[in-house]
Amino acid sequence: MLSEVDGTLQGHRDGHGFLIPDEGLQDVYLPQQEMHAVMHGDRLRVRITRYDKRGRPEGKVLEILERKKKPIIGRLLLESGIWLVAPEDKRMGQDILIPKNGTANATAGQVVAVELIEPPSLYSQPVGRVVEVLGEIDDPGMEIEIAVRKYDVPHRFSAETLAQAAKLPEKLRAIDLKGRIDLRDVPLVTIDGEDARDFDDAVFCEPHKQGRGKTAFSGWRLLVAIADVSHYVKPGDPLDGDAYERATSVYFPRRVIPMLPEKLSNGLCSLNPNEDRLSMVCDMLVSESGEVQAYQFYPAVICSHARFTYNEVAAILGNTHGPEAAKRRDLVPHLLHLHEVYRALLAERGRRGAIDFDTTETQIVCDDNGRIEKIIPRTRNEAHKLIEEAMLAANVCAADFIADAKHGSLFRVHEGPTPEKRVALQAYLRALGLGLSIGDDPKPKEYQAIAAATKDRVDSTQIHSMLLRSMQQAMYTSANAGHFGLSYEAYTHFTSPIRRYPDLLVHRVIKSILANKRYHLDAGKMNVPMPTKRPGRAQPIDPAKASTEIERWEVVGAHCSANERRADEASRDVEAWLKCRYMREHLGEEFAGTVSAVASFGLFVQLDALYVEGMIHITELGGEYFKFDEVRQELRGERTGLRYATGARVQVQVSRVDLDARKIDFRLINDSEEAKLVARAQRDKAGAAAPTRGTMSAAEALEEVRRHDREVKSSGKRSAKPARRKSGPSQAMASPAHPVKAARAEARNDGRSGARKGAAKPAAAAAEPRARKRR
């Protein structure tokens, strides 16, 4: 209590906020009344004033240490003669007032970037001026322009970087080939997606045998050639500075924010077919059992003999006498050898116990205006898996090479579950009654065994999601802690230096080791913000205090990991915006879907036809109380026992699309009220000869009731006298009751009885067939 904490403010769209402490303590909740004078991204000092029932701290703002200096993106609005900007990032919490002379000739409705002139106070809104006009909200690509600024993604190269790139030669020079192995006669090929523009890896495979007796080797020689970006991007150069600041390329639908200028990423460093290129080669001997028996790294010059697509290679492997194979007749034997070594590596992967979730990824296809035309599933074929196994083998060799040399570098580390997540997963698996679980010291093989045993279950998506969520996020670090998911003792990233900065650093380290030297990190790379503490992780190193080489590698790893997450967030934000815009055209339409996740506040449903996910709020599930079972990950109705879990099939209607919040809301489509009453009437009819609902369709059931209705009416007319119809109880007893009216009357009686005694048994019984159907 009353302790003071420094940190960064993270606002919430509902008005409150959280202080993310610098020292890795628990996040501090700030109520709405504390948010008037501060904004998302500010650095604050707060005092902890109280703890709630769950031990979570609540604070009061003492001092604003530093204001966020980045421009704020939003829509310029004119309301009652007052100009203001509504921030795109709703975590900002407040609209920004704009003086009449600060609009920069922007018009109402346009998207602008605003620089703060006066920060907010307890009694006034923030004031700013427009520094950039991005355009109209409906302009093609506007969602990407918003995202790169919203998430502070560097998207413009410095003038120095562009000048340095312009001076680079168009083709290889004789001096560039010095000290390199000439592999231009080796038929290396690239295999990438149809829309790929940069090719950073080429592969080749041939059968290989050597030795006799016990030392005999039989298997394959596998070459993985990676673009040698480190030859052109040197430490301390402007190119290197911009590449480090970005740390990764960011991929959006129809656009890429590259880590390197186009002259390098799509030109000099891209392994384009029939062009000489510099590369770093991992030359491996893979045994028939799939084990890498030997490897070596060396710089080389190569010439890609062909540019293949995944679909093309899959077609050739599926039919070696087909039209695709006929076009590439000379290279088909090498593709078959690649497939053979892939099958051996895949078998070794299975023996190793690496986790493999066969998930369905989607691809957004946009029209000329940048809007979604359709969303299609992207299936992984044999060619995808072939390249994946080859790249994994090269990455493992790179990690082993660096670890043996005891040289500082970045490893790609993926740790298993934390103790808290392990206990939660064990409880979940016990509740399912699978007969399978993980031990107190989980191994990847246990995860893979559960994934394989449940892949054909209806709830397999939920089970695999829980397995994934129990593991920690992969990251870059100087300490080699292995890769849990892939079941490797050491793993790094070596195969994509065009789009990932850690790969470029690994190339520099390998070159230094080959030259019997040591690569030392540039001190300028320590000029990065202090990373925040992540749950379950040790306190991050302050970049300004990183004195040893290992500490410097740790700072660089934290920077690359943070920028990787930033790129993912920006990409997801753009995809969510596009999907919301797409679904606005389908408001009111009904779709079949599958529950993809369950939360205490509702269900997340993915539409089968459109591959778009939205939410059914818990209030849309019916007129009863639903309780969230955290162990089973399901919502259960207290009165009917109706359950909603991942994998459940539902029919929904698109009810609302919030473009600003990137949210799509669905409404659950239940059976019609008339069909429910029909079912009640059928069960309650005594001695009726009509089939039960379980043996006829809803239409047939309704027709049966109508037929019975006509019979009742006709019999009533025949028995009625010409005189005035009597009224009273005797008349009710004289003619049979209409089944639908009887069901309505019974429902009213059940409601009154339920109000007096709780849930009525007949009502629960009526809901039971519906519950079985939805489960």
Short mmCIF file of N, CA, C and O in Angstrom, two decimals, residues 146-251:
data_model
loop_
_atom_site.label_atom_id
_atom_site.label_comp_id
_atom_site.label_asym_id
_atom_site.label_seq_id
_atom_site.Cartn_x
_atom_site.Cartn_y
_atom_site.Cartn_z
N ILE A 146 -3.35 3.65 -41.88
CA ILE A 146 -3.73 3.86 -40.48
C ILE A 146 -2.95 2.93 -39.57
O ILE A 146 -2.43 3.34 -38.53
N ALA A 147 -2.87 1.65 -39.95
CA ALA A 147 -2.25 0.65 -39.08
C ALA A 147 -0.77 0.92 -38.84
O ALA A 147 -0.28 0.77 -37.72
N VAL A 148 -0.03 1.30 -39.90
CA VAL A 148 1.42 1.50 -39.72
C VAL A 148 1.69 2.67 -38.78
O VAL A 148 2.71 2.68 -38.07
N ARG A 149 0.79 3.66 -38.77
CA ARG A 149 0.97 4.80 -37.85
C ARG A 149 0.41 4.49 -36.46
O ARG A 149 0.95 4.93 -35.45
N LYS A 150 -0.69 3.74 -36.43
CA LYS A 150 -1.30 3.38 -35.16
C LYS A 150 -0.36 2.52 -34.32
O LYS A 150 -0.29 2.66 -33.09
N TYR A 151 0.40 1.62 -34.96
CA TYR A 151 1.30 0.72 -34.24
C TYR A 151 2.76 1.15 -34.35
O TYR A 151 3.66 0.38 -34.02
N ASP A 152 3.00 2.37 -34.84
CA ASP A 152 4.36 2.92 -34.94
C ASP A 152 5.28 2.02 -35.75
O ASP A 152 6.44 1.80 -35.39
N VAL A 153 4.77 1.48 -36.85
CA VAL A 153 5.59 0.65 -37.75
C VAL A 153 6.38 1.57 -38.67
O VAL A 153 5.78 2.36 -39.42
N PRO A 154 7.72 1.52 -38.65
CA PRO A 154 8.49 2.37 -39.58
C PRO A 154 8.17 1.97 -41.02
O PRO A 154 8.28 0.81 -41.40
N HIS A 155 7.76 2.95 -41.83
CA HIS A 155 7.34 2.62 -43.19
C HIS A 155 8.01 3.49 -44.24
O HIS A 155 7.71 3.37 -45.43
N ARG A 156 8.91 4.36 -43.82
CA ARG A 156 9.67 5.17 -44.77
C ARG A 156 11.16 5.00 -44.49
O ARG A 156 11.60 5.17 -43.35
N PHE A 157 11.93 4.68 -45.52
CA PHE A 157 13.38 4.57 -45.37
C PHE A 157 13.99 5.97 -45.30
O PHE A 157 13.47 6.91 -45.93
N SER A 158 15.06 6.08 -44.56
CA SER A 158 15.74 7.38 -44.46
C SER A 158 16.39 7.72 -45.80
O SER A 158 16.65 6.84 -46.64
N ALA A 159 16.67 9.01 -45.98
CA ALA A 159 17.31 9.45 -47.23
C ALA A 159 18.69 8.81 -47.38
O ALA A 159 19.11 8.46 -48.49
N GLU A 160 19.40 8.64 -46.26
CA GLU A 160 20.74 8.02 -46.31
C GLU A 160 20.65 6.57 -46.76
O GLU A 160 21.49 6.09 -47.54
N THR A 161 19.61 5.86 -46.28
CA THR A 161 19.44 4.46 -46.68
C THR A 161 19.15 4.35 -48.16
O THR A 161 19.71 3.50 -48.87
N LEU A 162 18.24 5.19 -48.65
CA LEU A 162 17.89 5.16 -50.07
C LEU A 162 19.10 5.51 -50.94
O LEU A 162 19.30 4.93 -52.01
N ALA A 163 19.91 6.45 -50.47
CA ALA A 163 21.11 6.83 -51.23
C ALA A 163 22.11 5.69 -51.27
O ALA A 163 22.72 5.42 -52.32
N GLN A 164 22.28 5.00 -50.14
CA GLN A 164 23.21 3.87 -50.12
C GLN A 164 22.72 2.74 -51.02
O GLN A 164 23.51 2.12 -51.74
N ALA A 165 21.42 2.48 -50.99
CA ALA A 165 20.87 1.42 -51.84
C ALA A 165 21.03 1.76 -53.32
O ALA A 165 21.30 0.88 -54.14
N ALA A 166 20.89 3.04 -53.65
CA ALA A 166 21.01 3.45 -55.06
C ALA A 166 22.43 3.24 -55.58
O ALA A 166 22.63 3.04 -56.79
N LYS A 167 23.42 3.30 -54.71
CA LYS A 167 24.82 3.15 -55.13
C LYS A 167 25.22 1.69 -55.32
O LYS A 167 26.29 1.42 -55.88
N LEU A 168 24.39 0.77 -54.86
CA LEU A 168 24.74 -0.64 -55.01
C LEU A 168 24.71 -1.05 -56.47
O LEU A 168 23.90 -0.55 -57.25
N PRO A 169 25.58 -1.98 -56.88
CA PRO A 169 25.62 -2.39 -58.29
C PRO A 169 24.36 -3.14 -58.69
O PRO A 169 23.67 -3.71 -57.85
N GLU A 170 24.07 -3.15 -59.98
CA GLU A 170 22.89 -3.85 -60.49
C GLU A 170 23.14 -5.35 -60.58
O GLU A 170 22.22 -6.15 -60.44
N LYS A 171 24.39 -5.75 -60.82
CA LYS A 171 24.75 -7.16 -60.98
C LYS A 171 26.01 -7.46 -60.17
O LYS A 171 26.67 -6.56 -59.66
N LEU A 172 26.31 -8.76 -60.09
CA LEU A 172 27.50 -9.17 -59.34
C LEU A 172 28.76 -8.71 -60.07
O LEU A 172 28.83 -8.69 -61.30
N ARG A 173 29.77 -8.34 -59.25
CA ARG A 173 31.06 -7.98 -59.78
C ARG A 173 32.07 -9.08 -59.49
O ARG A 173 31.83 -9.95 -58.65
N ALA A 174 33.21 -9.03 -60.15
CA ALA A 174 34.23 -10.07 -59.96
C ALA A 174 34.71 -10.11 -58.52
O ALA A 174 34.96 -11.19 -57.95
N ILE A 175 34.81 -8.92 -57.89
CA ILE A 175 35.29 -8.88 -56.51
C ILE A 175 34.31 -9.53 -55.54
O ILE A 175 34.69 -10.02 -54.48
N ASP A 176 33.03 -9.55 -55.92
CA ASP A 176 32.02 -10.16 -55.05
C ASP A 176 32.18 -11.68 -54.97
O ASP A 176 31.72 -12.30 -54.01
N LEU A 177 32.81 -12.30 -55.96
CA LEU A 177 32.94 -13.75 -56.01
C LEU A 177 34.17 -14.26 -55.27
O LEU A 177 34.35 -15.48 -55.13
N LYS A 178 34.99 -13.35 -54.77
CA LYS A 178 36.23 -13.76 -54.11
C LYS A 178 35.95 -14.59 -52.85
O LYS A 178 35.15 -14.20 -52.01
N GLY A 179 36.61 -15.73 -52.75
CA GLY A 179 36.49 -16.60 -51.57
C GLY A 179 35.20 -17.39 -51.51
O GLY A 179 34.85 -17.92 -50.45
N ARG A 180 34.50 -17.54 -52.62
CA ARG A 180 33.22 -18.24 -52.62
C ARG A 180 33.31 -19.53 -53.46
O ARG A 180 34.04 -19.60 -54.45
N ILE A 181 32.51 -20.52 -53.06
CA ILE A 181 32.38 -21.75 -53.81
C ILE A 181 31.42 -21.51 -54.97
O ILE A 181 30.34 -20.95 -54.79
N ASP A 182 31.81 -21.92 -56.15
CA ASP A 182 30.97 -21.72 -57.34
C ASP A 182 30.01 -22.89 -57.49
O ASP A 182 30.42 -24.01 -57.83
N LEU A 183 28.73 -22.64 -57.24
CA LEU A 183 27.69 -23.68 -57.36
C LEU A 183 26.70 -23.36 -58.48
O LEU A 183 25.58 -23.86 -58.48
N ARG A 184 27.13 -22.55 -59.45
CA ARG A 184 26.20 -22.14 -60.49
C ARG A 184 25.77 -23.29 -61.40
O ARG A 184 24.74 -23.20 -62.06
N ASP A 185 26.54 -24.37 -61.40
CA ASP A 185 26.14 -25.52 -62.21
C ASP A 185 25.23 -26.48 -61.47
O ASP A 185 24.68 -27.42 -62.06
N VAL A 186 25.04 -26.28 -60.16
CA VAL A 186 24.15 -27.13 -59.37
C VAL A 186 22.71 -26.67 -59.60
O VAL A 186 22.40 -25.48 -59.42
N PRO A 187 21.80 -27.58 -59.96
CA PRO A 187 20.41 -27.17 -60.26
C PRO A 187 19.57 -26.85 -59.03
O PRO A 187 18.57 -27.52 -58.73
N LEU A 188 19.98 -25.82 -58.31
CA LEU A 188 19.18 -25.33 -57.18
C LEU A 188 17.91 -24.67 -57.72
O LEU A 188 17.93 -24.03 -58.78
N VAL A 189 16.80 -24.80 -56.99
CA VAL A 189 15.54 -24.19 -57.40
C VAL A 189 14.90 -23.52 -56.19
O VAL A 189 15.16 -23.88 -55.04
N THR A 190 14.05 -22.53 -56.47
CA THR A 190 13.25 -21.91 -55.40
C THR A 190 11.82 -22.44 -55.48
O THR A 190 11.31 -22.68 -56.56
N ILE A 191 11.20 -22.61 -54.31
CA ILE A 191 9.81 -23.07 -54.22
C ILE A 191 9.09 -22.14 -53.25
O ILE A 191 9.39 -22.13 -52.05
N ASP A 192 8.17 -21.35 -53.78
CA ASP A 192 7.48 -20.34 -52.97
C ASP A 192 6.01 -20.26 -53.40
O ASP A 192 5.58 -20.96 -54.31
N GLY A 193 5.27 -19.35 -52.73
CA GLY A 193 3.88 -19.14 -53.08
C GLY A 193 3.73 -18.39 -54.39
O GLY A 193 4.69 -17.77 -54.90
N GLU A 194 2.52 -18.43 -54.95
CA GLU A 194 2.26 -17.77 -56.23
C GLU A 194 2.48 -16.27 -56.17
O GLU A 194 2.90 -15.66 -57.15
N ASP A 195 2.22 -15.66 -55.01
CA ASP A 195 2.32 -14.20 -54.89
C ASP A 195 3.64 -13.73 -54.31
O ASP A 195 3.80 -12.55 -54.00
N ALA A 196 4.63 -14.63 -54.15
CA ALA A 196 5.92 -14.25 -53.57
C ALA A 196 6.71 -13.37 -54.54
O ALA A 196 6.67 -13.58 -55.76
N ARG A 197 7.40 -12.39 -53.98
CA ARG A 197 8.21 -11.48 -54.80
C ARG A 197 9.69 -11.56 -54.43
O ARG A 197 10.55 -11.22 -55.24
N ASP A 198 9.99 -11.92 -53.20
CA ASP A 198 11.38 -12.08 -52.79
C ASP A 198 11.65 -13.55 -52.51
O ASP A 198 10.88 -14.21 -51.81
N PHE A 199 12.74 -14.06 -53.05
CA PHE A 199 13.08 -15.48 -52.91
C PHE A 199 14.41 -15.57 -52.15
O PHE A 199 15.46 -15.25 -52.71
N ASP A 200 14.32 -15.95 -50.88
CA ASP A 200 15.55 -15.95 -50.07
C ASP A 200 16.12 -17.33 -49.84
O ASP A 200 17.14 -17.46 -49.18
N ASP A 201 15.50 -18.40 -50.37
CA ASP A 201 16.07 -19.74 -50.19
C ASP A 201 15.91 -20.57 -51.44
O ASP A 201 14.91 -20.48 -52.15
N ALA A 202 16.94 -21.37 -51.75
CA ALA A 202 16.91 -22.31 -52.86
C ALA A 202 17.40 -23.66 -52.33
O ALA A 202 18.21 -23.73 -51.39
N VAL A 203 16.92 -24.76 -52.94
CA VAL A 203 17.22 -26.10 -52.42
C VAL A 203 17.65 -27.02 -53.56
O VAL A 203 17.29 -26.84 -54.72
N PHE A 204 18.40 -28.03 -53.17
CA PHE A 204 18.84 -29.08 -54.09
C PHE A 204 19.08 -30.35 -53.28
O PHE A 204 19.54 -30.29 -52.13
N CYS A 205 18.79 -31.51 -53.89
CA CYS A 205 19.03 -32.78 -53.19
C CYS A 205 19.44 -33.85 -54.21
O CYS A 205 18.92 -33.88 -55.34
N GLU A 206 20.36 -34.72 -53.79
CA GLU A 206 20.77 -35.87 -54.61
C GLU A 206 21.12 -37.03 -53.68
O GLU A 206 21.53 -36.82 -52.53
N PRO A 207 20.95 -38.26 -54.14
CA PRO A 207 21.35 -39.42 -53.32
C PRO A 207 22.86 -39.39 -53.07
O PRO A 207 23.64 -38.92 -53.91
N HIS A 208 23.25 -39.89 -51.92
CA HIS A 208 24.67 -39.85 -51.56
C HIS A 208 25.04 -41.11 -50.78
O HIS A 208 24.36 -41.48 -49.83
N LYS A 209 26.12 -41.76 -51.21
CA LYS A 209 26.65 -42.93 -50.51
C LYS A 209 28.15 -42.78 -50.39
O LYS A 209 28.82 -42.28 -51.31
N GLN A 210 28.70 -43.20 -49.27
CA GLN A 210 30.14 -43.15 -49.07
C GLN A 210 30.55 -44.16 -48.02
O GLN A 210 29.75 -44.55 -47.16
N GLY A 211 31.82 -44.60 -48.07
CA GLY A 211 32.36 -45.53 -47.08
C GLY A 211 31.90 -46.95 -47.27
O GLY A 211 31.04 -47.26 -48.11
N ARG A 212 32.45 -47.81 -46.45
CA ARG A 212 32.11 -49.23 -46.48
C ARG A 212 31.98 -49.75 -45.06
O ARG A 212 32.50 -49.16 -44.11
N GLY A 213 31.33 -50.88 -44.95
CA GLY A 213 31.21 -51.53 -43.65
C GLY A 213 30.42 -50.70 -42.65
O GLY A 213 29.41 -50.07 -42.97
N LYS A 214 30.93 -50.68 -41.41
CA LYS A 214 30.22 -49.97 -40.35
C LYS A 214 30.21 -48.46 -40.55
O LYS A 214 29.36 -47.77 -40.01
N THR A 215 31.21 -47.96 -41.29
CA THR A 215 31.27 -46.52 -41.51
C THR A 215 30.53 -46.09 -42.78
O THR A 215 30.58 -44.92 -43.16
N ALA A 216 29.87 -47.02 -43.42
CA ALA A 216 29.18 -46.68 -44.66
C ALA A 216 28.02 -45.73 -44.39
O ALA A 216 27.35 -45.83 -43.35
N PHE A 217 27.82 -44.82 -45.32
CA PHE A 217 26.70 -43.88 -45.22
C PHE A 217 25.83 -44.00 -46.46
O PHE A 217 26.33 -44.05 -47.59
N SER A 218 24.54 -44.03 -46.24
CA SER A 218 23.59 -44.08 -47.35
C SER A 218 22.45 -43.11 -47.04
O SER A 218 21.83 -43.21 -45.99
N GLY A 219 22.26 -42.19 -47.93
CA GLY A 219 21.21 -41.19 -47.70
C GLY A 219 21.20 -40.16 -48.80
O GLY A 219 21.25 -40.49 -49.98
N TRP A 220 21.17 -38.87 -48.40
CA TRP A 220 21.07 -37.79 -49.38
C TRP A 220 21.99 -36.64 -48.99
O TRP A 220 22.31 -36.44 -47.81
N ARG A 221 22.39 -35.90 -50.00
CA ARG A 221 23.07 -34.63 -49.79
C ARG A 221 22.05 -33.54 -50.05
O ARG A 221 21.51 -33.42 -51.15
N LEU A 222 21.79 -32.74 -49.03
CA LEU A 222 20.77 -31.69 -49.11
C LEU A 222 21.47 -30.33 -49.00
O LEU A 222 22.18 -30.06 -48.03
N LEU A 223 21.26 -29.49 -50.00
CA LEU A 223 21.82 -28.14 -50.01
C LEU A 223 20.68 -27.13 -49.81
O LEU A 223 19.68 -27.17 -50.54
N VAL A 224 20.87 -26.25 -48.84
CA VAL A 224 19.95 -25.13 -48.62
C VAL A 224 20.77 -23.86 -48.77
O VAL A 224 21.64 -23.57 -47.94
N ALA A 225 20.52 -23.12 -49.85
CA ALA A 225 21.24 -21.87 -50.14
C ALA A 225 20.36 -20.68 -49.76
O ALA A 225 19.22 -20.58 -50.21
N ILE A 226 20.91 -19.81 -48.93
CA ILE A 226 20.17 -18.65 -48.43
C ILE A 226 20.83 -17.36 -48.93
O ILE A 226 22.06 -17.25 -48.94
N ALA A 227 20.03 -16.40 -49.34
CA ALA A 227 20.54 -15.13 -49.84
C ALA A 227 21.52 -14.50 -48.85
O ALA A 227 21.22 -14.42 -47.65
N ASP A 228 22.67 -14.07 -49.35
CA ASP A 228 23.72 -13.51 -48.48
C ASP A 228 23.52 -12.00 -48.33
O ASP A 228 24.22 -11.19 -48.94
N VAL A 229 22.56 -11.63 -47.50
CA VAL A 229 22.25 -10.22 -47.27
C VAL A 229 23.41 -9.53 -46.55
O VAL A 229 23.68 -8.34 -46.77
N SER A 230 24.13 -10.26 -45.71
CA SER A 230 25.21 -9.66 -44.92
C SER A 230 26.35 -9.15 -45.80
O SER A 230 27.17 -8.35 -45.34
N HIS A 231 26.42 -9.58 -47.06
CA HIS A 231 27.46 -9.07 -47.96
C HIS A 231 27.20 -7.61 -48.30
O HIS A 231 28.15 -6.85 -48.56
N TYR A 232 25.93 -7.21 -48.33
CA TYR A 232 25.57 -5.86 -48.74
C TYR A 232 25.22 -4.96 -47.56
O TYR A 232 25.41 -3.75 -47.62
N VAL A 233 24.69 -5.52 -46.48
CA VAL A 233 24.25 -4.73 -45.32
C VAL A 233 25.30 -4.90 -44.22
O VAL A 233 25.35 -5.94 -43.55
N LYS A 234 26.11 -3.89 -44.04
CA LYS A 234 27.22 -3.95 -43.08
C LYS A 234 26.85 -3.23 -41.78
O LYS A 234 26.07 -2.26 -41.80
N PRO A 235 27.43 -3.67 -40.66
CA PRO A 235 27.15 -3.02 -39.36
C PRO A 235 27.51 -1.54 -39.40
O PRO A 235 28.56 -1.15 -39.92
N GLY A 236 26.60 -0.72 -38.87
CA GLY A 236 26.84 0.72 -38.81
C GLY A 236 26.38 1.49 -40.03
O GLY A 236 26.31 2.73 -39.97
N ASP A 237 26.07 0.81 -41.12
CA ASP A 237 25.59 1.50 -42.32
C ASP A 237 24.16 1.98 -42.13
O ASP A 237 23.42 1.43 -41.30
N PRO A 238 23.73 3.00 -42.90
CA PRO A 238 22.32 3.42 -42.83
C PRO A 238 21.36 2.26 -43.14
O PRO A 238 20.30 2.16 -42.52
N LEU A 239 21.73 1.40 -44.10
CA LEU A 239 20.89 0.23 -44.41
C LEU A 239 20.68 -0.64 -43.17
O LEU A 239 19.58 -1.11 -42.91
N ASP A 240 21.76 -0.83 -42.43
CA ASP A 240 21.68 -1.66 -41.23
C ASP A 240 20.85 -0.99 -40.15
O ASP A 240 20.07 -1.65 -39.45
N GLY A 241 20.97 0.35 -40.03
CA GLY A 241 20.20 1.06 -39.01
C GLY A 241 18.70 0.96 -39.25
O GLY A 241 17.94 0.69 -38.32
N ASP A 242 18.27 1.15 -40.49
CA ASP A 242 16.85 1.05 -40.80
C ASP A 242 16.35 -0.38 -40.66
O ASP A 242 15.23 -0.62 -40.19
N ALA A 243 17.18 -1.34 -41.06
CA ALA A 243 16.78 -2.75 -40.95
C ALA A 243 16.61 -3.14 -39.49
O ALA A 243 15.66 -3.86 -39.13
N TYR A 244 17.49 -2.66 -38.62
CA TYR A 244 17.38 -2.99 -37.19
C TYR A 244 16.16 -2.33 -36.57
O TYR A 244 15.46 -2.92 -35.75
N GLU A 245 15.88 -1.09 -36.98
CA GLU A 245 14.72 -0.39 -36.44
C GLU A 245 13.43 -1.15 -36.78
O GLU A 245 12.53 -1.28 -35.95
N ARG A 246 13.34 -1.69 -37.99
CA ARG A 246 12.15 -2.43 -38.40
C ARG A 246 12.16 -3.85 -37.84
O ARG A 246 11.13 -4.37 -37.42
N ALA A 247 13.32 -4.50 -37.89
CA ALA A 247 13.54 -5.85 -37.35
C ALA A 247 12.82 -6.94 -38.14
O ALA A 247 13.21 -8.11 -38.05
N THR A 248 11.80 -6.60 -38.90
CA THR A 248 11.07 -7.60 -39.67
C THR A 248 10.27 -6.90 -40.76
O THR A 248 9.94 -5.71 -40.64
N SER A 249 9.97 -7.63 -41.81
CA SER A 249 9.02 -7.14 -42.81
C SER A 249 7.61 -7.35 -42.28
O SER A 249 7.36 -8.28 -41.52
N VAL A 250 6.70 -6.48 -42.67
CA VAL A 250 5.31 -6.57 -42.23
C VAL A 250 4.44 -6.87 -43.44
O VAL A 250 4.49 -6.14 -44.44
N TYR A 251 3.65 -7.92 -43.34
CA TYR A 251 2.87 -8.38 -44.49
C TYR A 251 1.39 -8.05 -44.30
O TYR A 251 0.77 -8.47 -43.33
#
